[in-house]
GROMACS .gro file of N, CA and C in nm:
model
  384
    1MET      N    1   8.530   0.030   6.925
    1MET     CA    2   8.546  -0.017   6.790
    1MET      C    3   8.669   0.050   6.728
    2ASP      N    4   8.739  -0.023   6.645
    2ASP     CA    5   8.855   0.037   6.578
    2ASP      C    6   8.819   0.075   6.435
    3ASN      N    7   8.902   0.156   6.375
    3ASN     CA    8   8.876   0.204   6.240
    3ASN      C    9   8.889   0.095   6.135
    4GLN      N   10   8.955  -0.017   6.167
    4GLN     CA   11   8.969  -0.125   6.070
    4GLN      C   12   8.835  -0.194   6.045
    5SER      N   13   8.749  -0.201   6.147
    5SER     CA   14   8.620  -0.266   6.128
    5SER      C   15   8.521  -0.174   6.058
    6GLU      N   16   8.546  -0.042   6.062
    6GLU     CA   17   8.460   0.054   5.993
    6GLU      C   18   8.546   0.149   5.909
    7PRO      N   19   8.588   0.107   5.791
    7PRO     CA   20   8.682   0.186   5.712
    7PRO      C   21   8.626   0.321   5.666
    8ASN      N   22   8.495   0.334   5.652
    8ASN     CA   23   8.437   0.460   5.603
    8ASN      C   24   8.391   0.552   5.714
    9LYS      N   25   8.420   0.519   5.838
    9LYS     CA   26   8.378   0.600   5.951
    9LYS      C   27   8.457   0.731   5.953
   10VAL      N   28   8.385   0.842   5.966
   10VAL     CA   29   8.448   0.973   5.975
   10VAL      C   30   8.449   1.014   6.121
   11GLU      N   31   8.566   1.051   6.170
   11GLU     CA   32   8.577   1.093   6.308
   11GLU      C   33   8.577   1.244   6.318
   12ASN      N   34   8.523   1.296   6.429
   12ASN     CA   35   8.528   1.439   6.452
   12ASN      C   36   8.671   1.481   6.476
   13LYS      N   37   8.710   1.591   6.415
   13LYS     CA   38   8.844   1.644   6.435
   13LYS      C   39   8.836   1.751   6.542
   14PRO      N   40   8.944   1.777   6.614
   14PRO     CA   41   8.940   1.876   6.721
   14PRO      C   42   8.901   2.016   6.674
   15HIS      N   43   8.929   2.052   6.548
   15HIS     CA   44   8.898   2.186   6.500
   15HIS      C   45   8.753   2.201   6.455
   16GLU      N   46   8.676   2.090   6.453
   16GLU     CA   47   8.537   2.098   6.413
   16GLU      C   48   8.449   2.124   6.534
   17LYS      N   49   8.351   2.211   6.518
   17LYS     CA   50   8.256   2.242   6.625
   17LYS      C   51   8.132   2.154   6.606
   18SER      N   52   8.087   2.092   6.714
   18SER     CA   53   7.969   2.009   6.705
   18SER      C   54   7.847   2.076   6.766
   19ASP      N   55   7.863   2.191   6.833
   19ASP     CA   56   7.754   2.263   6.897
   19ASP      C   57   7.679   2.345   6.792
   20ASP      N   58   7.552   2.312   6.770
   20ASP     CA   59   7.472   2.381   6.669
   20ASP      C   60   7.438   2.524   6.708
   21ASN      N   61   7.456   2.562   6.834
   21ASN     CA   62   7.425   2.697   6.879
   21ASN      C   63   7.535   2.797   6.845
   22LEU      N   64   7.654   2.749   6.815
   22LEU     CA   65   7.764   2.837   6.780
   22LEU      C   66   7.747   2.886   6.636
   23PRO      N   67   7.786   3.011   6.609
   23PRO     CA   68   7.776   3.057   6.470
   23PRO      C   69   7.870   2.978   6.379
   24LYS      N   70   7.826   2.954   6.258
   24LYS     CA   71   7.911   2.886   6.162
   24LYS      C   72   8.020   2.981   6.117
   25LYS      N   73   8.134   2.925   6.082
   25LYS     CA   74   8.247   3.007   6.039
   25LYS      C   75   8.237   3.036   5.890
   26CYS      N   76   8.274   3.157   5.856
   26CYS     CA   77   8.283   3.198   5.717
   26CYS      C   78   8.423   3.253   5.695
   27GLY      N   79   8.500   3.185   5.616
   27GLY     CA   80   8.636   3.228   5.589
   27GLY      C   81   8.641   3.343   5.490
   28ILE      N   82   8.743   3.426   5.506
   28ILE     CA   83   8.764   3.537   5.415
   28ILE      C   84   8.897   3.515   5.343
   29VAL      N   85   8.893   3.524   5.212
   29VAL     CA   86   9.013   3.515   5.128
   29VAL      C   87   9.024   3.649   5.058
   30MET      N   88   9.132   3.721   5.085
   30MET     CA   89   9.151   3.854   5.026
   30MET      C   90   9.294   3.899   5.047
   31PRO      N   91   9.340   3.996   4.967
   31PRO     CA   92   9.473   4.052   4.994
   31PRO      C   93   9.471   4.125   5.128
   32ILE      N   94   9.584   4.129   5.196
   32ILE     CA   95   9.590   4.202   5.323
   32ILE      C   96   9.702   4.305   5.324
   33ALA      N   97   9.788   4.303   5.224
   33ALA     CA   98   9.900   4.397   5.216
   33ALA      C   99   9.879   4.490   5.097
   34SER      N  100   9.951   4.601   5.098
   34SER     CA  101   9.938   4.695   4.986
   34SER      C  102   9.986   4.628   4.857
   35MET      N  103   9.928   4.671   4.748
   35MET     CA  104   9.967   4.624   4.616
   35MET      C  105   9.937   4.736   4.518
   36GLU      N  106   9.983   4.722   4.398
   36GLU     CA  107   9.969   4.829   4.299
   36GLU      C  108   9.824   4.877   4.290
   37GLY      N  109   9.804   5.004   4.320
   37GLY     CA  110   9.671   5.063   4.311
   37GLY      C  111   9.588   5.052   4.437
   38TYR      N  112   9.634   4.975   4.534
   38TYR     CA  113   9.557   4.954   4.657
   38TYR      C  114   9.648   4.963   4.779
   39PRO      N  115   9.635   5.067   4.861
   39PRO     CA  116   9.715   5.074   4.984
   39PRO      C  117   9.662   4.975   5.087
   40GLU      N  118   9.741   4.945   5.187
   40GLU     CA  119   9.700   4.851   5.292
   40GLU      C  120   9.571   4.897   5.360
   41SER      N  121   9.553   5.029   5.375
   41SER     CA  122   9.432   5.082   5.439
   41SER      C  123   9.306   5.044   5.360
   42HIS      N  124   9.319   5.034   5.227
   42HIS     CA  125   9.206   4.992   5.144
   42HIS      C  126   9.158   4.853   5.185
   43TRP      N  127   9.252   4.761   5.202
   43TRP     CA  128   9.217   4.623   5.236
   43TRP      C  129   9.160   4.613   5.377
   44LYS      N  130   9.205   4.699   5.468
   44LYS     CA  131   9.147   4.702   5.603
   44LYS      C  132   9.000   4.744   5.596
   45ASP      N  133   8.970   4.843   5.513
   45ASP     CA  134   8.832   4.887   5.496
   45ASP      C  135   8.747   4.778   5.432
   46VAL      N  136   8.800   4.713   5.329
   46VAL     CA  137   8.727   4.605   5.262
   46VAL      C  138   8.699   4.492   5.361
   47LYS      N  139   8.799   4.457   5.439
   47LYS     CA  140   8.782   4.349   5.539
   47LYS      C  141   8.673   4.384   5.638
   48ARG      N  142   8.671   4.508   5.684
   48ARG     CA  143   8.571   4.551   5.781
   48ARG      C  144   8.430   4.540   5.720
   49ILE      N  145   8.414   4.579   5.595
   49ILE     CA  146   8.285   4.570   5.527
   49ILE      C  147   8.241   4.425   5.510
   50ILE      N  148   8.334   4.340   5.467
   50ILE     CA  149   8.301   4.198   5.448
   50ILE      C  150   8.264   4.134   5.582
   51GLU      N  151   8.341   4.163   5.686
   51GLU     CA  152   8.312   4.108   5.819
   51GLU      C  153   8.173   4.150   5.867
   52SER      N  154   8.137   4.274   5.842
   52SER     CA  155   8.006   4.323   5.883
   52SER      C  156   7.893   4.246   5.812
   53ALA      N  157   7.909   4.224   5.682
   53ALA     CA  158   7.809   4.150   5.606
   53ALA      C  159   7.799   4.004   5.653
   54ILE      N  160   7.914   3.945   5.682
   54ILE     CA  161   7.915   3.806   5.728
   54ILE      C  162   7.847   3.794   5.864
   55LYS      N  163   7.875   3.889   5.952
   55LYS     CA  164   7.813   3.888   6.085
   55LYS      C  165   7.662   3.904   6.074
   56GLU      N  166   7.619   3.991   5.983
   56GLU     CA  167   7.475   4.012   5.961
   56GLU      C  168   7.407   3.883   5.913
   57ALA      N  169   7.482   3.797   5.845
   57ALA     CA  170   7.428   3.669   5.797
   57ALA      C  171   7.442   3.558   5.903
   58ASN      N  172   7.477   3.596   6.025
   58ASN     CA  173   7.491   3.503   6.139
   58ASN      C  174   7.604   3.402   6.122
   59PHE      N  175   7.713   3.448   6.063
   59PHE     CA  176   7.834   3.368   6.054
   59PHE      C  177   7.943   3.439   6.133
   60GLU      N  178   8.044   3.364   6.170
   60GLU     CA  179   8.164   3.419   6.234
   60GLU      C  180   8.270   3.437   6.127
   61ALA      N  181   8.312   3.562   6.107
   61ALA     CA  182   8.409   3.594   6.000
   61ALA      C  183   8.552   3.579   6.049
   62ARG      N  184   8.637   3.523   5.962
   62ARG     CA  185   8.778   3.508   5.996
   62ARG      C  186   8.859   3.483   5.870
   63LEU      N  187   8.973   3.552   5.859
   63LEU     CA  188   9.063   3.523   5.748
   63LEU      C  189   9.103   3.376   5.752
   64VAL      N  190   9.114   3.313   5.637
   64VAL     CA  191   9.151   3.171   5.637
   64VAL      C  192   9.293   3.149   5.688
   65SER      N  193   9.373   3.254   5.689
   65SER     CA  194   9.511   3.241   5.740
   65SER      C  195   9.520   3.256   5.892
   66ASP      N  196   9.411   3.300   5.955
   66ASP     CA  197   9.410   3.318   6.101
   66ASP      C  198   9.382   3.186   6.171
   67ALA      N  199   9.442   3.171   6.289
   67ALA     CA  200   9.415   3.055   6.373
   67ALA      C  201   9.459   3.086   6.515
   68ASP      N  202   9.403   3.013   6.610
   68ASP     CA  203   9.438   3.031   6.750
   68ASP      C  204   9.569   2.960   6.786
   69ASP      N  205   9.603   2.859   6.708
   69ASP     CA  206   9.723   2.783   6.740
   69ASP      C  207   9.842   2.831   6.656
   70ILE      N  208   9.957   2.784   6.693
   70ILE     CA  209  10.079   2.816   6.619
   70ILE      C  210  10.109   2.698   6.529
   71GLY      N  211  10.144   2.726   6.405
   71GLY     CA  212  10.173   2.617   6.314
   71GLY      C  213  10.211   2.671   6.177
   72VAL      N  214  10.217   2.582   6.084
   72VAL     CA  215  10.253   2.617   5.947
   72VAL      C  216  10.134   2.685   5.881
   73ILE      N  217  10.156   2.807   5.831
   73ILE     CA  218  10.046   2.885   5.775
   73ILE      C  219   9.982   2.818   5.654
   74HIS      N  220  10.060   2.751   5.572
   74HIS     CA  221  10.006   2.686   5.452
   74HIS      C  222   9.907   2.577   5.488
   75LYS      N  223   9.941   2.499   5.589
   75LYS     CA  224   9.851   2.392   5.634
   75LYS      C  225   9.722   2.452   5.688
   76ARG      N  226   9.736   2.559   5.765
   76ARG     CA  227   9.621   2.626   5.826
   76ARG      C  228   9.528   2.681   5.718
   77ILE      N  229   9.585   2.744   5.616
   77ILE     CA  230   9.503   2.800   5.508
   77ILE      C  231   9.426   2.691   5.436
   78VAL      N  232   9.494   2.585   5.398
   78VAL     CA  233   9.428   2.475   5.326
   78VAL      C  234   9.321   2.411   5.414
   79GLN      N  235   9.352   2.391   5.543
   79GLN     CA  236   9.254   2.330   5.634
   79GLN      C  237   9.131   2.419   5.648
   80ASN      N  238   9.151   2.549   5.664
   80ASN     CA  239   9.038   2.641   5.676
   80ASN      C  240   8.959   2.651   5.546
   81LEU      N  241   9.028   2.649   5.433
   81LEU     CA  242   8.958   2.650   5.305
   81LEU      C  243   8.867   2.528   5.291
   82TYR      N  244   8.911   2.417   5.345
   82TYR     CA  245   8.831   2.294   5.337
   82TYR      C  246   8.721   2.290   5.443
   83ASP      N  247   8.752   2.332   5.565
   83ASP     CA  248   8.659   2.315   5.678
   83ASP      C  249   8.547   2.418   5.685
   84ASN      N  250   8.573   2.541   5.645
   84ASN     CA  251   8.471   2.645   5.660
   84ASN      C  252   8.350   2.615   5.572
   85PRO      N  253   8.228   2.626   5.630
   85PRO     CA  254   8.108   2.598   5.551
   85PRO      C  255   8.087   2.699   5.438
   86MET      N  256   8.143   2.819   5.453
   86MET     CA  257   8.129   2.924   5.351
   86MET      C  258   8.258   3.004   5.345
   87ILE      N  259   8.291   3.052   5.225
   87ILE     CA  260   8.408   3.137   5.204
   87ILE      C  261   8.364   3.258   5.121
   88VAL      N  262   8.411   3.376   5.160
   88VAL     CA  263   8.395   3.496   5.078
   88VAL      C  264   8.534   3.530   5.025
   89CYS      N  265   8.544   3.543   4.894
   89CYS     CA  266   8.673   3.566   4.830
   89CYS      C  267   8.669   3.696   4.751
   90ASP      N  268   8.758   3.790   4.784
   90ASP     CA  269   8.768   3.917   4.713
   90ASP      C  270   8.879   3.908   4.609
   91ILE      N  271   8.841   3.909   4.482
   91ILE     CA  272   8.939   3.894   4.374
   91ILE      C  273   8.971   4.026   4.305
   92SER      N  274   8.928   4.138   4.365
   92SER     CA  275   8.942   4.266   4.296
   92SER      C  276   9.086   4.306   4.267
   93GLY      N  277   9.181   4.260   4.344
   93GLY     CA  278   9.321   4.295   4.318
   93GLY      C  279   9.394   4.195   4.232
   94ARG      N  280   9.326   4.086   4.196
   94ARG     CA  281   9.387   3.977   4.119
   94ARG      C  282   9.519   3.931   4.181
   95ASN      N  283   9.521   3.923   4.312
   95ASN     CA  284   9.637   3.880   4.387
   95ASN      C  285   9.661   3.731   4.361
   96PRO      N  286   9.783   3.690   4.326
   96PRO     CA  287   9.810   3.549   4.295
   96PRO      C  288   9.778   3.453   4.410
   97ASN      N  289   9.806   3.492   4.534
   97ASN     CA  290   9.774   3.404   4.647
   97ASN      C  291   9.624   3.386   4.662
   98VAL      N  292   9.550   3.494   4.644
   98VAL     CA  293   9.404   3.488   4.653
   98VAL      C  294   9.350   3.397   4.544
   99MET      N  295   9.402   3.411   4.422
   99MET     CA  296   9.353   3.328   4.312
   99MET      C  297   9.385   3.180   4.336
  100PHE      N  298   9.502   3.152   4.393
  100PHE     CA  299   9.539   3.014   4.425
  100PHE      C  300   9.444   2.957   4.531
  101GLU      N  301   9.418   3.035   4.636
  101GLU     CA  302   9.328   2.989   4.742
  101GLU      C  303   9.187   2.970   4.690
  102LEU      N  304   9.143   3.059   4.600
  102LEU     CA  305   9.011   3.043   4.537
  102LEU      C  306   9.007   2.913   4.457
  103GLY      N  307   9.113   2.885   4.383
  103GLY     CA  308   9.119   2.761   4.306
  103GLY      C  309   9.108   2.638   4.394
  104LEU      N  310   9.176   2.640   4.508
  104LEU     CA  311   9.165   2.527   4.602
  104LEU      C  312   9.022   2.511   4.651
  105ARG      N  313   8.962   2.622   4.691
  105ARG     CA  314   8.825   2.616   4.743
  105ARG      C  315   8.729   2.561   4.638
  106LEU      N  316   8.742   2.609   4.516
  106LEU     CA  317   8.655   2.559   4.410
  106LEU      C  318   8.681   2.412   4.380
  107ALA      N  319   8.806   2.368   4.392
  107ALA     CA  320   8.838   2.227   4.372
  107ALA      C  321   8.774   2.140   4.480
  108PHE      N  322   8.757   2.196   4.600
  108PHE     CA  323   8.690   2.124   4.708
  108PHE      C  324   8.539   2.119   4.686
  109ASP      N  325   8.489   2.195   4.588
  109ASP     CA  326   8.347   2.198   4.553
  109ASP      C  327   8.261   2.237   4.673
  110LYS      N  328   8.302   2.346   4.738
  110LYS     CA  329   8.231   2.395   4.856
  110LYS      C  330   8.177   2.535   4.828
  111PRO      N  331   8.072   2.577   4.902
  111PRO     CA  332   8.011   2.709   4.878
  111PRO      C  333   8.111   2.824   4.889
  112THR      N  334   8.110   2.910   4.788
  112THR     CA  335   8.204   3.020   4.779
  112THR      C  336   8.135   3.142   4.720
  113ILE      N  337   8.155   3.255   4.783
  113ILE     CA  338   8.106   3.382   4.730
  113ILE      C  339   8.228   3.455   4.675
  114ILE      N  340   8.224   3.489   4.546
  114ILE     CA  341   8.335   3.559   4.483
  114ILE      C  342   8.290   3.701   4.458
  115ARG      N  343   8.366   3.797   4.513
  115ARG     CA  344   8.326   3.936   4.497
  115ARG      C  345   8.441   4.021   4.443
  116PRO      N  346   8.417   4.081   4.327
  116PRO     CA  347   8.514   4.179   4.276
  116PRO      C  348   8.473   4.318   4.324
  117LEU      N  349   8.568   4.408   4.334
  117LEU     CA  350   8.539   4.546   4.372
  117LEU      C  351   8.467   4.618   4.259
  118ALA      N  352   8.509   4.593   4.139
  118ALA     CA  353   8.449   4.654   4.021
  118ALA      C  354   8.448   4.548   3.912
  119LYS      N  355   8.408   4.585   3.792
  119LYS     CA  356   8.410   4.488   3.684
  119LYS      C  357   8.553   4.443   3.661
  120VAL      N  358   8.573   4.315   3.675
  120VAL     CA  359   8.707   4.257   3.664
  120VAL      C  360   8.701   4.141   3.566
  121VAL      N  361   8.793   4.137   3.474
  121VAL     CA  362   8.804   4.022   3.385
  121VAL      C  363   8.924   3.942   3.433
  122VAL      N  364   8.898   3.819   3.469
  122VAL     CA  365   9.001   3.732   3.524
  122VAL      C  366   9.028   3.623   3.422
  123ARG      N  367   9.152   3.586   3.411
  123ARG     CA  368   9.190   3.480   3.317
  123ARG      C  369   9.125   3.347   3.353
  124HIS      N  370   9.134   3.254   3.266
  124HIS     CA  371   9.084   3.117   3.284
  124HIS      C  372   8.931   3.113   3.289
  125ASN      N  373   8.866   3.199   3.211
  125ASN     CA  374   8.721   3.193   3.193
  125ASN      C  375   8.639   3.221   3.319
  126VAL      N  376   8.691   3.300   3.412
  126VAL     CA  377   8.612   3.346   3.525
  126VAL      C  378   8.588   3.494   3.500
  127TYR      N  379   8.463   3.530   3.472
  127TYR     CA  380   8.430   3.668   3.437
  127TYR      C  381   8.326   3.722   3.531
  128TYR      N  382   8.339   3.850   3.568
  128TYR     CA  383   8.242   3.916   3.656
  128TYR      C  384   8.217   4.054   3.604
   0.00000   0.00000   0.00000
């Protein structure tokens, strides 16, 4: 059958897993480089803690910017933000890239866990 006879048919994409026995992926959105008040080692520790919690919840943790293939990082990030069944987003550094990626994920209306390191007031009516 061709797609013209079934216009609403969704096809499996190569990056989607169809095996129910594999752990579901949980993307991580967070700063990875040093920034004011936070050295790079801080983010490595935060990543390790988040990965541990995700693994305990029976998900496979991975930064949304990571991939096995070579390609344009922006496409990979957007694709992972859309495809991952769950995303954990650390907004404690108020990193502009993190906030942009969080905005995309929320626009996709998909499950997202937002975690600040401490009480953080973020612009645009997102308060924690």
